[in-house]
Tab-separated table of C-alpha atoms in Angstrom:
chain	number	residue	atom	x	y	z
A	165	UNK	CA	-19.075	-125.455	56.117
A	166	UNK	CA	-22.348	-127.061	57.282
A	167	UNK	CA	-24.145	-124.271	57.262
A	168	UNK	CA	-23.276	-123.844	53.449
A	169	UNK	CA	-24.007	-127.867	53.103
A	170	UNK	CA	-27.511	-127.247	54.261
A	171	UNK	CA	-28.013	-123.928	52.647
A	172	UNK	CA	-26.868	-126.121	49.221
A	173	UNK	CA	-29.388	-129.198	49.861
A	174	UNK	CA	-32.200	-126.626	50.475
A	175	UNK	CA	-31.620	-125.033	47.427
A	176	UNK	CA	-31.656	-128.496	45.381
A	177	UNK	CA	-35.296	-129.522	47.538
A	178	UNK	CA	-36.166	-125.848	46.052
A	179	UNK	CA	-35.172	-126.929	42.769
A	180	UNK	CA	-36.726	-130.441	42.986
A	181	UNK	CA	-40.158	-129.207	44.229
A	182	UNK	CA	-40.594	-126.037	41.856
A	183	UNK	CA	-39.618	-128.069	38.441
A	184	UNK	CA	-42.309	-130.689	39.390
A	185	UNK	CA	-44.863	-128.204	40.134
A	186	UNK	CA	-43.948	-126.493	36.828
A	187	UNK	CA	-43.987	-130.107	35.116
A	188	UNK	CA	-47.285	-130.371	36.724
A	189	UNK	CA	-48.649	-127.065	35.408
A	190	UNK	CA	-47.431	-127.965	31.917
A	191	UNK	CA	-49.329	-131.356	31.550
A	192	UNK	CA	-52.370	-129.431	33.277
A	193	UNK	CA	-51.892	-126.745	30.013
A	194	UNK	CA	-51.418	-129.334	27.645
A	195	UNK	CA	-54.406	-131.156	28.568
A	196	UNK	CA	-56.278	-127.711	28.404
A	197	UNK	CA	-55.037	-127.213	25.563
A	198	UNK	CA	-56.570	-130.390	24.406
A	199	UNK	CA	-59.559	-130.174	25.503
A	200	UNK	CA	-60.322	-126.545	23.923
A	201	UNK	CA	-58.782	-126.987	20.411
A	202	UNK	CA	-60.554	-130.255	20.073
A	203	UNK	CA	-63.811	-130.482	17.965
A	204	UNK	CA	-66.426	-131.909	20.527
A	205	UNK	CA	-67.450	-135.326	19.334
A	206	UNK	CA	-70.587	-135.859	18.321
A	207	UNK	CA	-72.712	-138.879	18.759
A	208	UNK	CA	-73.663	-140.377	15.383
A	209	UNK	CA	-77.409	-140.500	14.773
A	210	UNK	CA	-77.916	-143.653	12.534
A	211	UNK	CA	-80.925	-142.982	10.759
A	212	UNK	CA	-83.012	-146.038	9.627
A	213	UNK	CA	-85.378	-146.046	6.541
A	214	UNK	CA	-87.926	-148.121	6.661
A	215	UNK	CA	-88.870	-150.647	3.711
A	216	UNK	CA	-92.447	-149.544	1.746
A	217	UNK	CA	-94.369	-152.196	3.101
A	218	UNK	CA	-96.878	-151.834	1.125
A	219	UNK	CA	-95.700	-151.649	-2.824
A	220	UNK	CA	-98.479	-151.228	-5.347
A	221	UNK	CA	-98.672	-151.984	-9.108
A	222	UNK	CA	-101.032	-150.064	-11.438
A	223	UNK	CA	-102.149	-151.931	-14.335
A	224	UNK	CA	-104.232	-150.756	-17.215
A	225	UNK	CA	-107.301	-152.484	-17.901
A	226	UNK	CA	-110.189	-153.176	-20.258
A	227	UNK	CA	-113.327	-154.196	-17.935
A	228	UNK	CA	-114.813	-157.321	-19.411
A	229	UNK	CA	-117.012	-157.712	-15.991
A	230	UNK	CA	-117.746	-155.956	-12.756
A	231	UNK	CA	-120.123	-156.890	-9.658
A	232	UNK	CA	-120.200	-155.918	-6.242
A	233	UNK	CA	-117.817	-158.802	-5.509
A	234	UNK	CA	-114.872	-158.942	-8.255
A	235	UNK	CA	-113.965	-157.287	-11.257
A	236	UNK	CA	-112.378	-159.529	-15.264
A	237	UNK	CA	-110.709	-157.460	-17.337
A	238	UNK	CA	-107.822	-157.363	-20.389
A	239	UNK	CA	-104.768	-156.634	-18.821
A	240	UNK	CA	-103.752	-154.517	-21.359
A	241	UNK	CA	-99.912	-154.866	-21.305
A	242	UNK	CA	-99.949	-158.728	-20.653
A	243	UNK	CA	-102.647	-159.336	-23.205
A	244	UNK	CA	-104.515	-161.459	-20.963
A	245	UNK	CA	-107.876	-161.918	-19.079
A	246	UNK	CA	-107.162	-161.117	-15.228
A	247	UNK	CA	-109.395	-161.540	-12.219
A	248	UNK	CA	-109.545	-159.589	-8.623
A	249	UNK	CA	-111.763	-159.740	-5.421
A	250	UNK	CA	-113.556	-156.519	-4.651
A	251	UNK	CA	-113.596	-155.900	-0.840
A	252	UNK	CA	-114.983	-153.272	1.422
A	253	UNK	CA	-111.688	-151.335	1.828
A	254	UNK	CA	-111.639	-151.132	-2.568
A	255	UNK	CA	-111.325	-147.498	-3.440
A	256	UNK	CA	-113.775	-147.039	-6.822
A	257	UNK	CA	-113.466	-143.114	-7.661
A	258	UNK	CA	-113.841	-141.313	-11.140
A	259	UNK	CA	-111.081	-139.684	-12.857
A	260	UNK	CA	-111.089	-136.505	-9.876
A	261	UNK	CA	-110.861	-139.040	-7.379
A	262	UNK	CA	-114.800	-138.884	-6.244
A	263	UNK	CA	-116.010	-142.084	-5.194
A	264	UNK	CA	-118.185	-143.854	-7.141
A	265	UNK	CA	-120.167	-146.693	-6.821
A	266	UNK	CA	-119.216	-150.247	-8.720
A	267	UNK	CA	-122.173	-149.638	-10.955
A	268	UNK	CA	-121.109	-146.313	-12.207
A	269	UNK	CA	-118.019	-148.595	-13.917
A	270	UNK	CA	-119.026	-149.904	-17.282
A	271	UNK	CA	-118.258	-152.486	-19.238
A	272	UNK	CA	-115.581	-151.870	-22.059
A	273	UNK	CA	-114.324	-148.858	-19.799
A	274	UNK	CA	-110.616	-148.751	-19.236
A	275	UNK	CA	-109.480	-148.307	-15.790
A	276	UNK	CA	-106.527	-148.357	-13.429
A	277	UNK	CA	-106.611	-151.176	-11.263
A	278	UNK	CA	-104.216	-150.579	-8.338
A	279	UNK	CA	-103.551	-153.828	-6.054
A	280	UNK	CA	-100.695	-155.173	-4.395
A	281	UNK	CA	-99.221	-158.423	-5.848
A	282	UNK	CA	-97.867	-159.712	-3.048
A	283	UNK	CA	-101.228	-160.215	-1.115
A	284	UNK	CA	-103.625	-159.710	-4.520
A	285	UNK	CA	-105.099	-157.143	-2.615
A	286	UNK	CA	-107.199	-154.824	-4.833
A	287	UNK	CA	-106.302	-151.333	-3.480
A	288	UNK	CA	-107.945	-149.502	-6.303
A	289	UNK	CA	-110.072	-148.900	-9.147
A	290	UNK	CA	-110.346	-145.489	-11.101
A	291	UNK	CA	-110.977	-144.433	-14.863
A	292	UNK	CA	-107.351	-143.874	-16.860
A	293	UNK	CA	-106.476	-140.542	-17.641
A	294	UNK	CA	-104.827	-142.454	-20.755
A	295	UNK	CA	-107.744	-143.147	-22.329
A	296	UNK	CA	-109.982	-141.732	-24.890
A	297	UNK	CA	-113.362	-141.695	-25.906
A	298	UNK	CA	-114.501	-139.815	-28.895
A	299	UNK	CA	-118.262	-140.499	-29.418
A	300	UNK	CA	-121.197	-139.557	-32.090
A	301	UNK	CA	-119.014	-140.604	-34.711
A	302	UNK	CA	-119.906	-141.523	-38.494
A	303	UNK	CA	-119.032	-141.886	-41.976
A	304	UNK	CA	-116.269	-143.735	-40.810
A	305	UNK	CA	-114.185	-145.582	-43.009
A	306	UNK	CA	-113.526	-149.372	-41.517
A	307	UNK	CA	-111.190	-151.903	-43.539
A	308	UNK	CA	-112.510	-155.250	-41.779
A	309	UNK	CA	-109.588	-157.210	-44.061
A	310	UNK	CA	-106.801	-155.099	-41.954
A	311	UNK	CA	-108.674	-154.729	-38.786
A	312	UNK	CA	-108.207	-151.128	-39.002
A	313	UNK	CA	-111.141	-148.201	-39.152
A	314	UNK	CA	-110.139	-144.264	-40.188
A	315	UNK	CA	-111.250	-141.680	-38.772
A	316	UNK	CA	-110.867	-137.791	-39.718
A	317	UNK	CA	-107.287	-138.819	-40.783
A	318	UNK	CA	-106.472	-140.825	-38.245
A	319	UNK	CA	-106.102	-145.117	-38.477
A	320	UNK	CA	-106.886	-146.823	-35.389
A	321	UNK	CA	-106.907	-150.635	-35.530
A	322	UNK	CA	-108.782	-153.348	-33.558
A	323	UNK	CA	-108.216	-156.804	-32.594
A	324	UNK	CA	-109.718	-160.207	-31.485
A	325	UNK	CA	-109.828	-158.492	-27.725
A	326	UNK	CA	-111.601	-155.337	-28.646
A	327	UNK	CA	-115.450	-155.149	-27.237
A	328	UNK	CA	-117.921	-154.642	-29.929
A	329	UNK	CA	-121.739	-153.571	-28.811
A	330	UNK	CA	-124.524	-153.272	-31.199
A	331	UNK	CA	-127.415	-150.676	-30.418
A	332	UNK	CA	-128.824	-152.560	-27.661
A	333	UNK	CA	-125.623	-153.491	-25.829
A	334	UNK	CA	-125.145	-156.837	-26.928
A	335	UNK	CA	-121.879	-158.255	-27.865
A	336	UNK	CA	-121.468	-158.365	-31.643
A	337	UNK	CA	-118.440	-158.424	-34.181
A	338	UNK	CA	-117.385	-155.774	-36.645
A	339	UNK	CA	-118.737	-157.777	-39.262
A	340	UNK	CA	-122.014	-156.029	-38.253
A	341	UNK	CA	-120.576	-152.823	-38.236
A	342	UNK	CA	-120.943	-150.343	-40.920
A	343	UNK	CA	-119.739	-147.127	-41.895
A	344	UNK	CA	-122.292	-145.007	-41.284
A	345	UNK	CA	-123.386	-146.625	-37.990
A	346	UNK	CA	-122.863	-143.787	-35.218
A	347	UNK	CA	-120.179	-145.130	-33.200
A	348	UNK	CA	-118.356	-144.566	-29.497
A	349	UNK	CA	-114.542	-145.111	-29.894
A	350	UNK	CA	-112.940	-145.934	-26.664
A	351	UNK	CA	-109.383	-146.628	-26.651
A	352	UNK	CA	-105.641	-145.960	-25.958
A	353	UNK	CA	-103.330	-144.194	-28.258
A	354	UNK	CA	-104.051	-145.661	-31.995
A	355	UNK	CA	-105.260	-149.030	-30.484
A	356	UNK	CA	-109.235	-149.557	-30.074
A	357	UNK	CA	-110.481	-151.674	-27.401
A	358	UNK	CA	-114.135	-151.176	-26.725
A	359	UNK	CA	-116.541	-150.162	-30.365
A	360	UNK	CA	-120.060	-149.064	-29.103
A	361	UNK	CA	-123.243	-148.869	-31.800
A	362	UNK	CA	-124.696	-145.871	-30.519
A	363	UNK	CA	-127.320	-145.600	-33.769
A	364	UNK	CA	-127.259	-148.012	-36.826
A	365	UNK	CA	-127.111	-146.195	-39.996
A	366	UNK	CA	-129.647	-146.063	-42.890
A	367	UNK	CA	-129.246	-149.027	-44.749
A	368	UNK	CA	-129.385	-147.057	-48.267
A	369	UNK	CA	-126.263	-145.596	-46.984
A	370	UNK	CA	-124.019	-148.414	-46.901
């Protein structure tokens, strides 16, 4: 009888010690089993943008005056005269982007004048690709009553801003103007802003 007593309790030890090595080897698999169906987390890259410092406006204007040191002219969209300080680091180029010299920009030209508002910086200053200039041209037909002056078909008015030079680059007013004067026509879309008297006409030909 003790003989099958002990040969009973050594079978339950057995028992005992081979169910939790088995539960052992299952939580061993399930964590395997974890580990290799899982997607491996990544770490998140947070990428931050940074803010344009340095935002510019472009404004369209009609050069009243230009030195070495600042530049007046029409702001064309606000209708007003507008003033900026020309420093060293001012880029002047032509419409390809050479760089030019403050001289080679004329009164009555229309630029783009690139600054930042924030600091009034002038970044910029550059002939508009928006502009036209259509010169050597005559037998014109100019209504002074309407402010308005045809041309091969086309109207194109004038106003109280728009630059008007006589032969030797003097301001003058329309008034003086005549039809047959040769003229230089610089402007933007059906809107004149600078009149140039390249040649006065014959006076028998008014």
């Amino acid at each position: 009888m003790r003989g099958d007593k002990r040969f009973i309790i050594a079978v339950i030890i057995i028992s005992c010690i081979g169910f939790t090595g088995l539960l052992m080897l299952m939580f061993k698999g399930i964590e395997y089993f974890l580990a290799t169906s899982m997607p491996p987390i990544e770490e998140e890259h947070i990428t931050i943008e940074e803010e344009d410092e340095e935002s510019y406006i472009t404004s369209i204007g009609v050069v009243r005056e230009i030195n070495e040191e600042e530049i007046h002219f029409l702001d064309i969209e606000r209708k007003k005269i507008r003033a900026h300080k020309i420093k060293p680091t001012t880029k002047i180029t032509d419409k390809e982007e050479n760089v030019i010299s403050v001289s080679d920009i004329e009164v009555g030209e229309i630029v783009d004048i690139i600054y930042q508002p924030e600091k009034e910086s002038l970044i910029g200053i550059k002939p508009t690709a928006k502009a036209f200039k259509k010169t050597n041209r005559t037998n014109l037909q100019i209504d002074h009553s309407n402010r308005k002056i045809e041309l091969e078909g086309q109207i194109y008015h004038y106003t109280g801003h728009t630059l008007i030079f006589n032969e030797q680059g003097e301001l003058t007013n329309m008034h003086n103007v005549k039809d047959q004067d040769v003229l230089e026509l610089v402007g933007l879309e059906d809107n004149l802003y600078t009149i140039r008297v390249l040649k006065q006409g014959a006076e028998g030909d008014e």
